[in-house]
Short mmCIF file of C-alpha atoms in Angstrom, two decimals:
data_model
loop_
_atom_site.label_atom_id
_atom_site.label_comp_id
_atom_site.label_asym_id
_atom_site.label_seq_id
_atom_site.Cartn_x
_atom_site.Cartn_y
_atom_site.Cartn_z
CA UNK A 288 66.77 44.54 29.88
CA UNK A 289 64.90 41.67 28.29
CA UNK A 290 67.05 39.20 26.41
CA UNK A 291 65.04 39.12 23.19
CA UNK A 292 62.04 40.37 21.30
CA UNK A 293 59.77 37.59 22.56
CA UNK A 294 60.80 38.18 26.18
CA UNK A 295 60.10 41.89 25.71
CA UNK A 296 56.74 41.19 24.14
CA UNK A 297 55.90 38.79 26.98
CA UNK A 298 56.64 41.54 29.51
CA UNK A 299 54.52 44.05 27.52
CA UNK A 300 51.67 41.59 27.10
CA UNK A 301 51.54 40.68 30.79
CA UNK A 302 51.63 44.17 32.22
CA UNK A 303 49.35 45.80 29.64
CA UNK A 304 46.84 43.05 30.31
CA UNK A 305 47.14 43.42 34.09
CA UNK A 306 46.79 47.20 34.19
CA UNK A 307 44.03 47.64 31.61
CA UNK A 308 42.20 44.29 31.55
CA UNK A 309 39.25 45.43 33.66
CA UNK A 310 38.47 48.40 31.42
CA UNK A 311 38.96 46.24 28.30
CA UNK A 312 36.62 43.60 29.72
CA UNK A 313 33.93 46.22 30.32
CA UNK A 314 34.41 47.53 26.77
CA UNK A 315 34.16 44.05 25.26
CA UNK A 316 31.11 42.92 27.22
CA UNK A 317 29.07 46.09 26.68
CA UNK A 318 30.30 46.47 23.09
CA UNK A 319 29.28 42.89 22.31
CA UNK A 320 25.70 43.66 23.36
CA UNK A 321 25.75 46.37 20.68
CA UNK A 322 25.56 43.77 17.92
CA UNK A 323 22.00 43.13 19.06
CA UNK A 324 21.22 46.60 20.39
CA UNK A 325 18.07 47.01 18.30
CA UNK A 326 16.82 43.57 19.31
CA UNK A 327 17.43 44.47 22.97
CA UNK A 328 15.51 47.72 22.45
CA UNK A 329 12.53 45.70 21.28
CA UNK A 330 12.83 43.14 24.08
CA UNK A 331 12.69 45.96 26.61
CA UNK A 332 9.44 47.34 25.15
CA UNK A 333 7.16 44.31 25.60
CA UNK A 334 3.98 46.35 25.07
CA UNK A 335 4.72 46.43 21.33
CA UNK A 336 4.03 43.36 19.18
CA UNK A 337 7.40 43.63 17.43
CA UNK A 338 7.15 40.30 15.63
CA UNK A 339 4.06 41.16 13.58
CA UNK A 340 4.68 41.59 9.86
CA UNK A 341 3.81 44.78 7.95
CA UNK A 342 4.55 45.20 4.24
CA UNK A 343 7.07 47.76 2.99
CA UNK A 344 4.31 49.49 1.00
CA UNK A 345 2.15 49.91 4.09
CA UNK A 346 5.05 51.23 6.14
CA UNK A 347 6.00 53.75 3.44
CA UNK A 348 2.41 54.91 3.00
CA UNK A 349 1.96 55.45 6.75
CA UNK A 350 5.20 57.44 7.01
CA UNK A 351 4.42 59.61 3.98
CA UNK A 352 0.89 60.32 5.21
CA UNK A 353 2.24 61.30 8.62
CA UNK A 354 4.77 63.64 7.01
CA UNK A 355 2.13 65.23 4.77
CA UNK A 356 -0.09 65.90 7.78
CA UNK A 357 2.55 67.04 10.29
CA UNK A 358 5.83 68.01 8.63
CA UNK A 359 5.31 69.79 5.28
CA UNK A 360 7.24 72.77 6.65
CA UNK A 361 10.41 70.70 7.12
CA UNK A 362 13.29 70.90 4.66
CA UNK A 363 13.54 67.12 4.53
CA UNK A 364 12.24 63.93 6.10
CA UNK A 365 14.28 60.89 7.05
CA UNK A 366 12.14 57.77 6.86
CA UNK A 367 13.10 54.39 8.29
CA UNK A 368 10.42 51.87 7.29
CA UNK A 369 11.87 49.25 9.67
CA UNK A 370 12.98 51.18 12.75
CA UNK A 371 14.42 48.09 14.44
CA UNK A 372 15.88 45.02 12.75
CA UNK A 373 13.17 42.44 12.25
CA UNK A 374 10.61 44.57 14.10
CA UNK A 375 7.26 46.11 13.29
CA UNK A 376 7.88 49.77 14.16
CA UNK A 377 8.73 52.56 11.71
CA UNK A 378 10.35 55.96 12.25
CA UNK A 379 10.31 59.47 10.78
CA UNK A 380 12.75 62.25 11.68
CA UNK A 381 12.38 65.90 10.68
CA UNK A 382 13.06 69.45 11.91
CA UNK A 383 10.61 72.36 12.11
CA UNK A 384 11.17 76.01 13.10
CA UNK A 385 10.21 76.76 16.68
CA UNK A 386 7.25 79.10 17.14
CA UNK A 387 9.02 81.35 19.64
CA UNK A 388 12.28 81.40 17.64
CA UNK A 389 11.89 80.66 13.91
CA UNK A 390 15.68 80.73 13.49
CA UNK A 391 15.99 77.66 15.71
CA UNK A 392 14.89 74.21 14.62
CA UNK A 393 13.12 71.67 16.80
CA UNK A 394 13.85 67.99 16.25
CA UNK A 395 11.03 65.47 15.89
CA UNK A 396 11.97 61.80 16.05
CA UNK A 397 8.73 59.82 15.88
CA UNK A 398 8.66 56.04 16.26
CA UNK A 399 5.25 54.76 15.26
CA UNK A 400 3.08 51.74 14.74
CA UNK A 401 2.81 51.52 10.92
CA UNK A 402 -0.62 49.91 11.19
CA UNK A 403 -2.16 52.88 12.96
CA UNK A 404 0.28 55.72 12.25
CA UNK A 405 0.34 56.55 15.96
CA UNK A 406 3.46 57.27 17.99
CA UNK A 407 4.42 54.62 20.52
CA UNK A 408 5.21 57.35 23.06
CA UNK A 409 2.93 56.73 26.00
CA UNK A 410 2.28 53.16 24.82
CA UNK A 411 5.67 51.53 25.37
CA UNK A 412 7.48 51.80 28.69
CA UNK A 413 10.43 54.17 29.00
CA UNK A 414 13.64 52.16 28.78
CA UNK A 415 17.37 52.72 28.44
CA UNK A 416 17.46 49.83 25.96
CA UNK A 417 20.30 48.27 24.05
CA UNK A 418 21.60 51.59 22.77
CA UNK A 419 22.60 52.59 26.30
CA UNK A 420 24.49 49.33 26.85
CA UNK A 421 26.25 49.77 23.51
CA UNK A 422 27.27 53.37 24.20
CA UNK A 423 28.78 52.34 27.53
CA UNK A 424 31.64 50.58 25.74
CA UNK A 425 33.12 53.92 24.75
CA UNK A 426 31.32 56.49 26.92
CA UNK A 427 31.74 54.46 30.14
CA UNK A 428 28.62 56.14 31.63
CA UNK A 429 28.71 58.56 34.61
CA UNK A 430 32.03 59.89 33.27
CA UNK A 431 32.62 63.10 31.34
CA UNK A 432 32.34 62.09 27.65
CA UNK A 433 35.56 63.87 26.65
CA UNK A 434 37.53 62.20 29.42
CA UNK A 435 35.97 58.83 28.57
CA UNK A 436 36.89 59.29 24.90
CA UNK A 437 40.57 59.89 25.71
CA UNK A 438 40.66 57.03 28.20
CA UNK A 439 39.09 54.60 25.74
CA UNK A 440 41.55 55.77 23.07
CA UNK A 441 44.51 54.97 25.30
CA UNK A 442 43.04 51.59 26.27
CA UNK A 443 42.38 50.76 22.61
CA UNK A 444 45.97 51.60 21.70
CA UNK A 445 47.34 49.32 24.39
CA UNK A 446 44.85 46.63 23.47
CA UNK A 447 46.21 46.65 19.94
CA UNK A 448 49.75 46.39 21.36
CA UNK A 449 48.54 43.51 23.54
CA UNK A 450 47.08 41.64 20.57
CA UNK A 451 50.23 42.12 18.47
CA UNK A 452 52.53 41.13 21.35
CA UNK A 453 50.36 38.06 21.95
CA UNK A 454 50.88 37.00 18.34
CA UNK A 455 54.65 37.41 18.75
CA UNK A 456 54.63 35.34 21.95
CA UNK A 457 52.65 32.48 20.46
CA UNK A 458 54.78 31.72 17.42
CA UNK A 459 53.59 28.09 17.66
CA UNK A 460 50.04 29.31 17.44
CA UNK A 461 48.43 26.01 16.40
CA UNK A 462 50.34 24.06 19.05
CA UNK A 463 49.12 26.46 21.72
CA UNK A 464 45.60 26.25 20.30
CA UNK A 465 45.42 22.48 20.83
CA UNK A 466 47.27 22.38 24.17
CA UNK A 467 45.21 21.46 27.24
CA UNK A 468 46.99 20.96 30.54
CA UNK A 469 46.15 19.90 34.08
CA UNK A 470 43.94 22.45 35.80
CA UNK A 471 45.52 21.81 39.19
CA UNK A 472 48.63 23.82 38.35
CA UNK A 473 46.70 26.83 37.04
CA UNK A 474 47.72 26.36 33.42
CA UNK A 475 44.22 25.33 32.41
CA UNK A 476 43.38 29.05 32.53
CA UNK A 477 46.34 29.80 30.24
CA UNK A 478 45.12 27.18 27.78
CA UNK A 479 41.61 28.66 27.90
CA UNK A 480 43.14 32.10 27.32
CA UNK A 481 45.10 30.82 24.31
CA UNK A 482 42.10 28.97 22.88
CA UNK A 483 39.80 31.99 23.01
CA UNK A 484 42.55 34.33 21.80
CA UNK A 485 43.46 32.29 18.73
CA UNK A 486 39.89 31.37 17.78
CA UNK A 487 38.84 35.03 17.68
CA UNK A 488 42.18 36.55 16.60
CA UNK A 489 40.98 38.17 13.33
CA UNK A 490 38.11 39.78 15.23
CA UNK A 491 40.46 41.13 17.93
CA UNK A 492 42.78 42.65 15.35
CA UNK A 493 39.92 44.22 13.41
CA UNK A 494 38.22 45.66 16.49
CA UNK A 495 41.42 47.14 17.94
CA UNK A 496 42.73 48.57 14.65
CA UNK A 497 39.40 50.02 13.49
CA UNK A 498 38.83 51.47 16.97
CA UNK A 499 42.16 53.28 16.72
CA UNK A 500 41.26 54.74 13.33
CA UNK A 501 38.20 56.45 14.81
CA UNK A 502 40.41 58.33 17.26
CA UNK A 503 43.32 59.21 15.02
CA UNK A 504 42.43 62.91 14.74
CA UNK A 505 42.14 63.14 18.53
CA UNK A 506 45.54 61.65 19.30
CA UNK A 507 47.33 62.71 16.09
CA UNK A 508 45.61 66.02 15.25
CA UNK A 509 48.25 67.03 12.70
CA UNK A 510 46.90 64.33 10.36
CA UNK A 511 43.41 65.74 10.30
CA UNK A 512 43.65 69.40 11.22
CA UNK A 513 47.01 70.83 10.15
CA UNK A 514 45.94 71.51 6.56
CA UNK A 515 43.06 73.63 7.87
CA UNK A 516 45.02 75.67 10.39
CA UNK A 517 43.79 73.46 13.23
CA UNK A 518 40.32 74.91 12.72
CA UNK A 519 38.03 72.05 13.74
CA UNK A 520 34.99 73.65 12.10
CA UNK A 521 36.73 73.93 8.71
CA UNK A 522 37.97 70.37 9.02
CA UNK A 523 34.46 69.05 9.71
CA UNK A 524 33.07 71.04 6.76
CA UNK A 525 35.76 69.61 4.49
CA UNK A 526 35.03 66.08 5.65
CA UNK A 527 31.30 66.54 5.14
CA UNK A 528 31.89 67.80 1.62
CA UNK A 529 33.42 64.42 0.76
CA UNK A 530 30.27 62.55 1.77
CA UNK A 531 27.71 61.74 -0.88
CA UNK A 532 24.91 64.29 -0.83
CA UNK A 533 22.40 65.02 -3.57
CA UNK A 534 21.91 68.77 -3.77
CA UNK A 535 18.63 70.20 -5.03
CA UNK A 536 17.15 73.64 -4.47
CA UNK A 537 13.51 74.20 -3.60
CA UNK A 538 11.57 75.97 -6.37
CA UNK A 539 9.23 77.74 -3.99
CA UNK A 540 6.23 76.40 -5.91
CA UNK A 541 3.98 73.98 -4.10
CA UNK A 542 3.18 70.67 -5.74
CA UNK A 543 1.47 67.49 -4.60
CA UNK A 544 3.74 64.51 -4.35
CA UNK A 545 2.83 61.28 -6.10
CA UNK A 546 0.73 58.82 -4.12
CA UNK A 547 2.92 56.66 -1.82
CA UNK A 548 1.94 53.41 -3.52
CA UNK A 549 2.86 54.79 -6.96
CA UNK A 550 6.15 56.16 -5.62
CA UNK A 551 7.03 52.79 -4.11
CA UNK A 552 6.19 51.07 -7.42
CA UNK A 553 8.74 53.32 -9.16
CA UNK A 554 11.33 52.72 -6.44
CA UNK A 555 10.96 48.94 -6.61
CA UNK A 556 11.72 49.00 -10.34
CA UNK A 557 15.29 50.02 -9.44
CA UNK A 558 15.86 48.73 -5.88
CA UNK A 559 15.15 45.35 -4.34
CA UNK A 560 12.65 45.67 -1.48
CA UNK A 561 14.89 43.73 0.93
CA UNK A 562 17.67 46.28 0.39
CA UNK A 563 15.64 49.39 1.23
CA UNK A 564 16.71 50.62 4.65
CA UNK A 565 16.38 54.41 4.67
CA UNK A 566 14.48 56.93 2.54
CA UNK A 567 15.23 60.65 2.43
CA UNK A 568 12.55 63.06 1.14
CA UNK A 569 14.01 66.47 0.27
CA UNK A 570 11.79 69.56 0.01
CA UNK A 571 8.51 67.69 0.53
CA UNK A 572 5.52 69.46 -1.02
CA UNK A 573 7.72 71.41 -3.45
CA UNK A 574 7.85 71.09 -7.22
CA UNK A 575 11.49 69.98 -6.98
CA UNK A 576 10.93 67.42 -4.23
CA UNK A 577 13.07 64.31 -4.58
CA UNK A 578 13.28 60.96 -2.85
CA UNK A 579 16.67 59.34 -2.18
CA UNK A 580 16.63 55.64 -1.37
CA UNK A 581 19.73 54.32 0.39
CA UNK A 582 20.09 50.54 0.58
CA UNK A 583 22.36 48.81 3.06
CA UNK A 584 23.24 45.61 1.28
CA UNK A 585 27.01 45.28 1.59
CA UNK A 586 30.09 46.01 3.64
CA UNK A 587 29.78 49.66 2.66
CA UNK A 588 26.86 50.02 5.02
CA UNK A 589 24.40 52.87 5.44
CA UNK A 590 26.89 55.72 5.54
CA UNK A 591 28.20 55.33 2.01
CA UNK A 592 25.86 52.94 0.24
CA UNK A 593 24.92 54.16 -3.21
CA UNK A 594 21.66 56.10 -3.36
CA UNK A 595 18.90 56.05 -5.95
CA UNK A 596 17.26 59.41 -6.67
CA UNK A 597 13.63 59.77 -7.79
CA UNK A 598 11.31 62.71 -8.35
CA UNK A 599 8.76 62.81 -5.54
CA UNK A 600 6.25 64.53 -7.84
CA UNK A 601 6.40 62.27 -10.89
CA UNK A 602 8.14 59.15 -9.53
CA UNK A 603 10.68 59.39 -12.36
CA UNK A 604 14.13 57.87 -11.74
CA UNK A 605 16.80 60.60 -11.89
CA UNK A 606 20.22 59.12 -11.11
CA UNK A 607 22.32 56.78 -8.98
CA UNK A 608 24.79 58.21 -6.47
CA UNK A 609 28.26 56.57 -6.10
CA UNK A 610 29.52 54.95 -2.91
CA UNK A 611 32.04 57.63 -1.97
CA UNK A 612 33.97 60.52 -3.47
CA UNK A 613 37.45 59.26 -2.64
CA UNK A 614 39.31 56.23 -1.31
CA UNK A 615 39.91 57.74 2.15
CA UNK A 616 36.19 58.15 2.81
CA UNK A 617 35.53 54.66 1.51
CA UNK A 618 38.18 53.11 3.77
CA UNK A 619 36.85 55.06 6.75
CA UNK A 620 33.34 53.80 6.09
CA UNK A 621 34.41 50.20 5.57
CA UNK A 622 36.38 50.16 8.84
CA UNK A 623 33.55 51.80 10.78
CA UNK A 624 30.99 49.36 9.41
CA UNK A 625 33.29 46.42 10.17
CA UNK A 626 33.67 47.64 13.75
CA UNK A 627 29.95 48.17 14.31
CA UNK A 628 28.74 45.27 12.16
CA UNK A 629 26.02 47.44 10.62
CA UNK A 630 26.10 45.54 7.33
CA UNK A 631 25.73 42.12 8.94
CA UNK A 632 22.69 39.92 8.47
CA UNK A 633 21.40 37.86 11.39
CA UNK A 634 23.76 34.88 10.95
CA UNK A 635 26.86 37.06 10.66
CA UNK A 636 25.65 39.17 13.56
CA UNK A 637 25.61 36.02 15.71
CA UNK A 638 29.20 35.36 14.62
CA UNK A 639 30.12 38.88 15.76
CA UNK A 640 28.39 38.20 19.06
CA UNK A 641 30.22 34.90 19.62
CA UNK A 642 33.54 36.55 18.72
CA UNK A 643 32.80 39.29 21.27
CA UNK A 644 32.03 36.69 23.94
CA UNK A 645 35.31 34.91 23.14
CA UNK A 646 37.15 38.23 23.39
CA UNK A 647 35.57 38.86 26.80
CA UNK A 648 36.52 35.35 27.89
CA UNK A 649 40.06 35.88 26.61
CA UNK A 650 40.49 38.92 28.86
CA UNK A 651 38.85 37.27 31.86
CA UNK A 652 40.89 34.05 31.61
CA UNK A 653 44.12 36.01 31.18
CA UNK A 654 43.48 38.04 34.33
CA UNK A 655 42.59 34.88 36.28
CA UNK A 656 45.69 33.05 35.05
CA UNK A 657 47.91 35.93 36.22
CA UNK A 658 46.77 35.31 39.81
CA UNK A 659 46.63 31.51 39.62
CA UNK A 660 50.17 31.26 38.30
CA UNK A 661 51.51 33.25 41.22
CA UNK A 662 49.48 31.27 43.72
CA UNK A 663 51.05 28.05 42.42
CA UNK A 664 54.53 29.53 42.86
CA UNK A 665 53.71 30.42 46.47
CA UNK A 666 52.83 26.82 47.28
CA UNK A 667 49.60 25.30 48.65
CA UNK A 668 50.13 26.38 52.26
CA UNK A 669 51.63 29.84 51.77
CA UNK A 670 49.66 32.93 52.72
CA UNK A 671 48.48 34.92 49.73
CA UNK A 672 50.00 38.45 49.59
CA UNK A 673 47.49 41.24 50.11
CA UNK A 674 48.11 42.84 46.71
CA UNK A 675 47.56 39.53 44.92
CA UNK A 676 44.38 38.92 46.90
CA UNK A 677 43.11 42.39 45.96
CA UNK A 678 43.80 41.69 42.28
CA UNK A 679 41.81 38.46 42.46
CA UNK A 680 38.97 40.21 44.32
CA UNK A 681 38.89 42.77 41.53
CA UNK A 682 38.88 39.99 38.94
CA UNK A 683 35.84 38.42 40.60
CA UNK A 684 33.92 41.69 40.88
CA UNK A 685 34.65 42.69 37.28
CA UNK A 686 34.35 39.41 35.40
CA UNK A 687 31.36 38.00 37.29
CA UNK A 688 29.90 41.13 38.88
CA UNK A 689 29.51 42.97 35.58
CA UNK A 690 27.49 40.07 34.17
CA UNK A 691 25.32 40.13 37.30
CA UNK A 692 24.80 43.87 36.78
CA UNK A 693 23.67 43.35 33.17
CA UNK A 694 21.19 40.70 34.33
CA UNK A 695 19.88 43.21 36.90
CA UNK A 696 19.53 45.77 34.07
CA UNK A 697 17.13 43.45 32.23
CA UNK A 698 15.26 42.46 35.40
CA UNK A 699 14.81 46.13 36.35
CA UNK A 700 13.17 46.71 32.97
CA UNK A 701 10.48 44.22 33.93
CA UNK A 702 10.03 45.08 37.63
CA UNK A 703 10.32 48.86 37.89
CA UNK A 704 6.91 50.61 37.84
CA UNK A 705 5.96 51.49 34.26
CA UNK A 706 4.94 55.05 35.23
CA UNK A 707 8.07 55.69 37.27
CA UNK A 708 9.87 59.00 36.68
CA UNK A 709 13.35 58.69 35.14
CA UNK A 710 12.67 55.01 34.63
CA UNK A 711 15.34 54.56 31.96
CA UNK A 712 17.98 56.09 34.22
CA UNK A 713 16.99 53.79 37.06
CA UNK A 714 17.41 50.72 34.88
CA UNK A 715 21.03 51.75 34.50
CA UNK A 716 21.34 52.68 38.18
CA UNK A 717 20.15 49.19 39.14
CA UNK A 718 22.84 47.68 36.95
CA UNK A 719 25.62 49.68 38.61
CA UNK A 720 24.19 49.25 42.13
CA UNK A 721 24.30 45.47 41.76
CA UNK A 722 27.78 45.67 40.24
CA UNK A 723 28.95 47.90 43.10
CA UNK A 724 27.59 45.44 45.66
CA UNK A 725 29.53 42.69 43.91
CA UNK A 726 32.71 44.72 44.45
CA UNK A 727 31.94 45.05 48.16
CA UNK A 728 31.17 41.34 48.41
CA UNK A 729 34.36 40.33 46.59
CA UNK A 730 36.53 42.26 49.02
CA UNK A 731 34.86 41.16 52.27
CA UNK A 732 34.72 37.45 51.47
CA UNK A 733 37.60 35.08 50.86
CA UNK A 734 38.44 34.65 47.19
CA UNK A 735 37.15 31.08 47.02
CA UNK A 736 33.89 32.07 48.71
CA UNK A 737 33.46 35.13 46.49
CA UNK A 738 34.02 33.17 43.28
CA UNK A 739 31.47 30.53 44.20
CA UNK A 740 28.84 32.86 45.68
CA UNK A 741 28.95 35.45 42.90
CA UNK A 742 28.75 32.79 40.19
CA UNK A 743 25.72 31.24 41.90
CA UNK A 744 24.17 34.69 42.33
CA UNK A 745 24.71 35.56 38.66
CA UNK A 746 23.36 32.18 37.61
CA UNK A 747 20.19 32.77 39.66
CA UNK A 748 19.68 36.25 38.17
CA UNK A 749 19.82 34.95 34.59
CA UNK A 750 17.60 31.99 35.48
CA UNK A 751 15.10 34.36 37.11
CA UNK A 752 14.69 36.55 34.02
CA UNK A 753 12.54 34.11 31.95
CA UNK A 754 10.35 33.45 35.01
CA UNK A 755 9.94 37.17 35.66
CA UNK A 756 8.90 37.56 32.02
CA UNK A 757 6.28 34.89 32.50
CA UNK A 758 4.88 36.69 35.56
CA UNK A 759 4.92 40.24 34.19
CA UNK A 760 4.16 40.01 30.45
CA UNK A 761 2.31 37.66 28.12
CA UNK A 762 5.37 37.15 25.90
CA UNK A 763 6.96 34.49 28.07
CA UNK A 764 9.24 31.87 26.53
CA UNK A 765 6.62 29.34 25.39
CA UNK A 766 4.23 31.98 24.04
CA UNK A 767 7.10 33.69 22.22
CA UNK A 768 8.17 30.44 20.55
CA UNK A 769 4.59 29.58 19.65
CA UNK A 770 3.99 33.02 18.07
CA UNK A 771 7.35 33.10 16.28
CA UNK A 772 8.60 36.03 18.37
CA UNK A 773 12.25 35.00 18.25
CA UNK A 774 13.59 38.26 19.67
CA UNK A 775 11.90 37.47 22.99
CA UNK A 776 12.41 33.71 22.79
CA UNK A 777 16.13 33.88 21.94
CA UNK A 778 16.78 36.39 24.74
CA UNK A 779 15.17 34.09 27.30
CA UNK A 780 17.02 31.06 25.91
CA UNK A 781 20.32 32.94 25.99
CA UNK A 782 19.58 33.95 29.58
CA UNK A 783 19.06 30.29 30.51
CA UNK A 784 22.34 29.38 28.77
CA UNK A 785 24.24 32.03 30.77
CA UNK A 786 22.60 30.70 33.92
CA UNK A 787 23.85 27.19 33.16
CA UNK A 788 27.36 28.45 32.39
CA UNK A 789 27.69 30.42 35.62
CA UNK A 790 26.08 27.61 37.56
CA UNK A 791 28.63 25.15 36.17
CA UNK A 792 31.48 27.53 37.03
CA UNK A 793 30.13 27.91 40.58
CA UNK A 794 29.87 24.15 40.96
CA UNK A 795 33.43 23.73 39.73
CA UNK A 796 34.65 26.49 42.05
CA UNK A 797 32.97 24.65 44.93
CA UNK A 798 35.35 21.75 44.52
CA UNK A 799 38.57 21.95 46.46
CA UNK A 800 41.41 22.49 44.02
CA UNK A 801 44.95 21.78 45.15
CA UNK A 802 47.43 24.27 43.79
CA UNK A 803 50.52 22.09 43.71
CA UNK A 804 53.93 23.24 42.69
CA UNK A 805 54.95 22.13 39.20
CA UNK A 806 57.96 19.84 39.07
CA UNK A 807 61.03 22.00 38.48
CA UNK A 808 63.70 21.01 36.08
CA UNK A 809 67.29 21.92 36.82
CA UNK A 810 67.50 24.08 33.72
CA UNK A 811 64.15 25.08 32.28
CA UNK A 812 64.30 25.90 28.61
CA UNK A 813 63.83 29.44 27.42
CA UNK A 814 60.92 28.40 25.18
CA UNK A 815 59.07 26.99 28.19
CA UNK A 816 59.64 30.19 30.15
CA UNK A 817 58.23 32.30 27.32
CA UNK A 818 55.29 29.99 26.67
CA UNK A 819 54.15 30.13 30.30
CA UNK A 820 54.59 33.96 30.55
#
């Protein structure tokens, strides 16, 4: 039995972190890339001039003209004037009955150049993109999605327990925040762990708690399903009925819709152009056709943002839809948007990204400290137990090897043949092949060699990416800066920064560090024992 609540929380915190830290690290790193998933998508399609500017009116006109020519038989169109944040492309989604089976609907998701109205399919290279990296943080890739969902749910639960127990342990939170000790006894890693934990604490709490809310009906089905006899279909229908949806029936009488420019003029009288994110056209070509404009201007995000309804035939404003029908739906939407950062502008998105990096560093430094602390206790000349060596080998392969794999993912996008079959899949395969090789390397080399060599290897991969860009595409770093293409420029600059960081770590690891025993007092205080957990 532990002697007190803080001792118990220390035990929980240590062992939860040890057992689940590698999965949590993978979730944090891949999830952090999701805050710039659309920017990564654009970076990985260099054939498209994403940075060129096209007016909202031109985008809307191109999308409406495409729909009128190709999709008048659809019940509704979903228009996204700006398909990717800050990019040039636009998108239209619709469903049409299949010729061989009119009862079945075929999906059409067309991403196009708004200047020409032509699909980019066949123009841009096939790529897994940022969406694939983002989905990995809860689908885990290569694993059955249902199994991955349950596994991530369990990990998220224990992560939340880990965050709460960490708060209990560090009651002198500001003292721990400003404590920096000698690296030679291993406690420098503990101080780094504390620093990154405290500086991103609100983010960690929000991410863990909101992640649990998404899975509550899976792990506590009575909450969601009991009232509907555990009928999942009825439950989903009931949930959908609480979402805002403007219902209008088709008249069956054909009518020409107002010219796109005139429609946009009417829309802009009610909605600011910078707030227009998605446009829904219901019953296009019908006398009762309506246009619903959904802005995404606040924490409520796209799923529940109020909608403005206009007649597609006359351009007349009809009504404004509320945010949500009840508090539960509103809370759900707020937590989901907080977790995904959908509402965030560029500056806040960078803050999310930095917080995610700090969270990843928190997990990595905690796992490293676990091993370093025990090495110090063994003494400088003692042989390292096999289980402890295996843990450190795993730490190296996960914390450094995963970053090497992500660098390989980006490099593969540039080097794989553009016409290659299953090209997007092979980008991902390259990432996991490199990561797998890092695991092999970490277990066949000594720990000190593996740390140094993998850090240098990762540093070289990130340094190579801007040079490979310069050799394979015209949007290399200097051209990108000169043309104002900051999606490409910032990615290359961030790659160089990661290269410098891993290079500095490798250089530091190359120095011989003496793991000396700390001076023991005859009666160490209980507070010191808890603080050093």
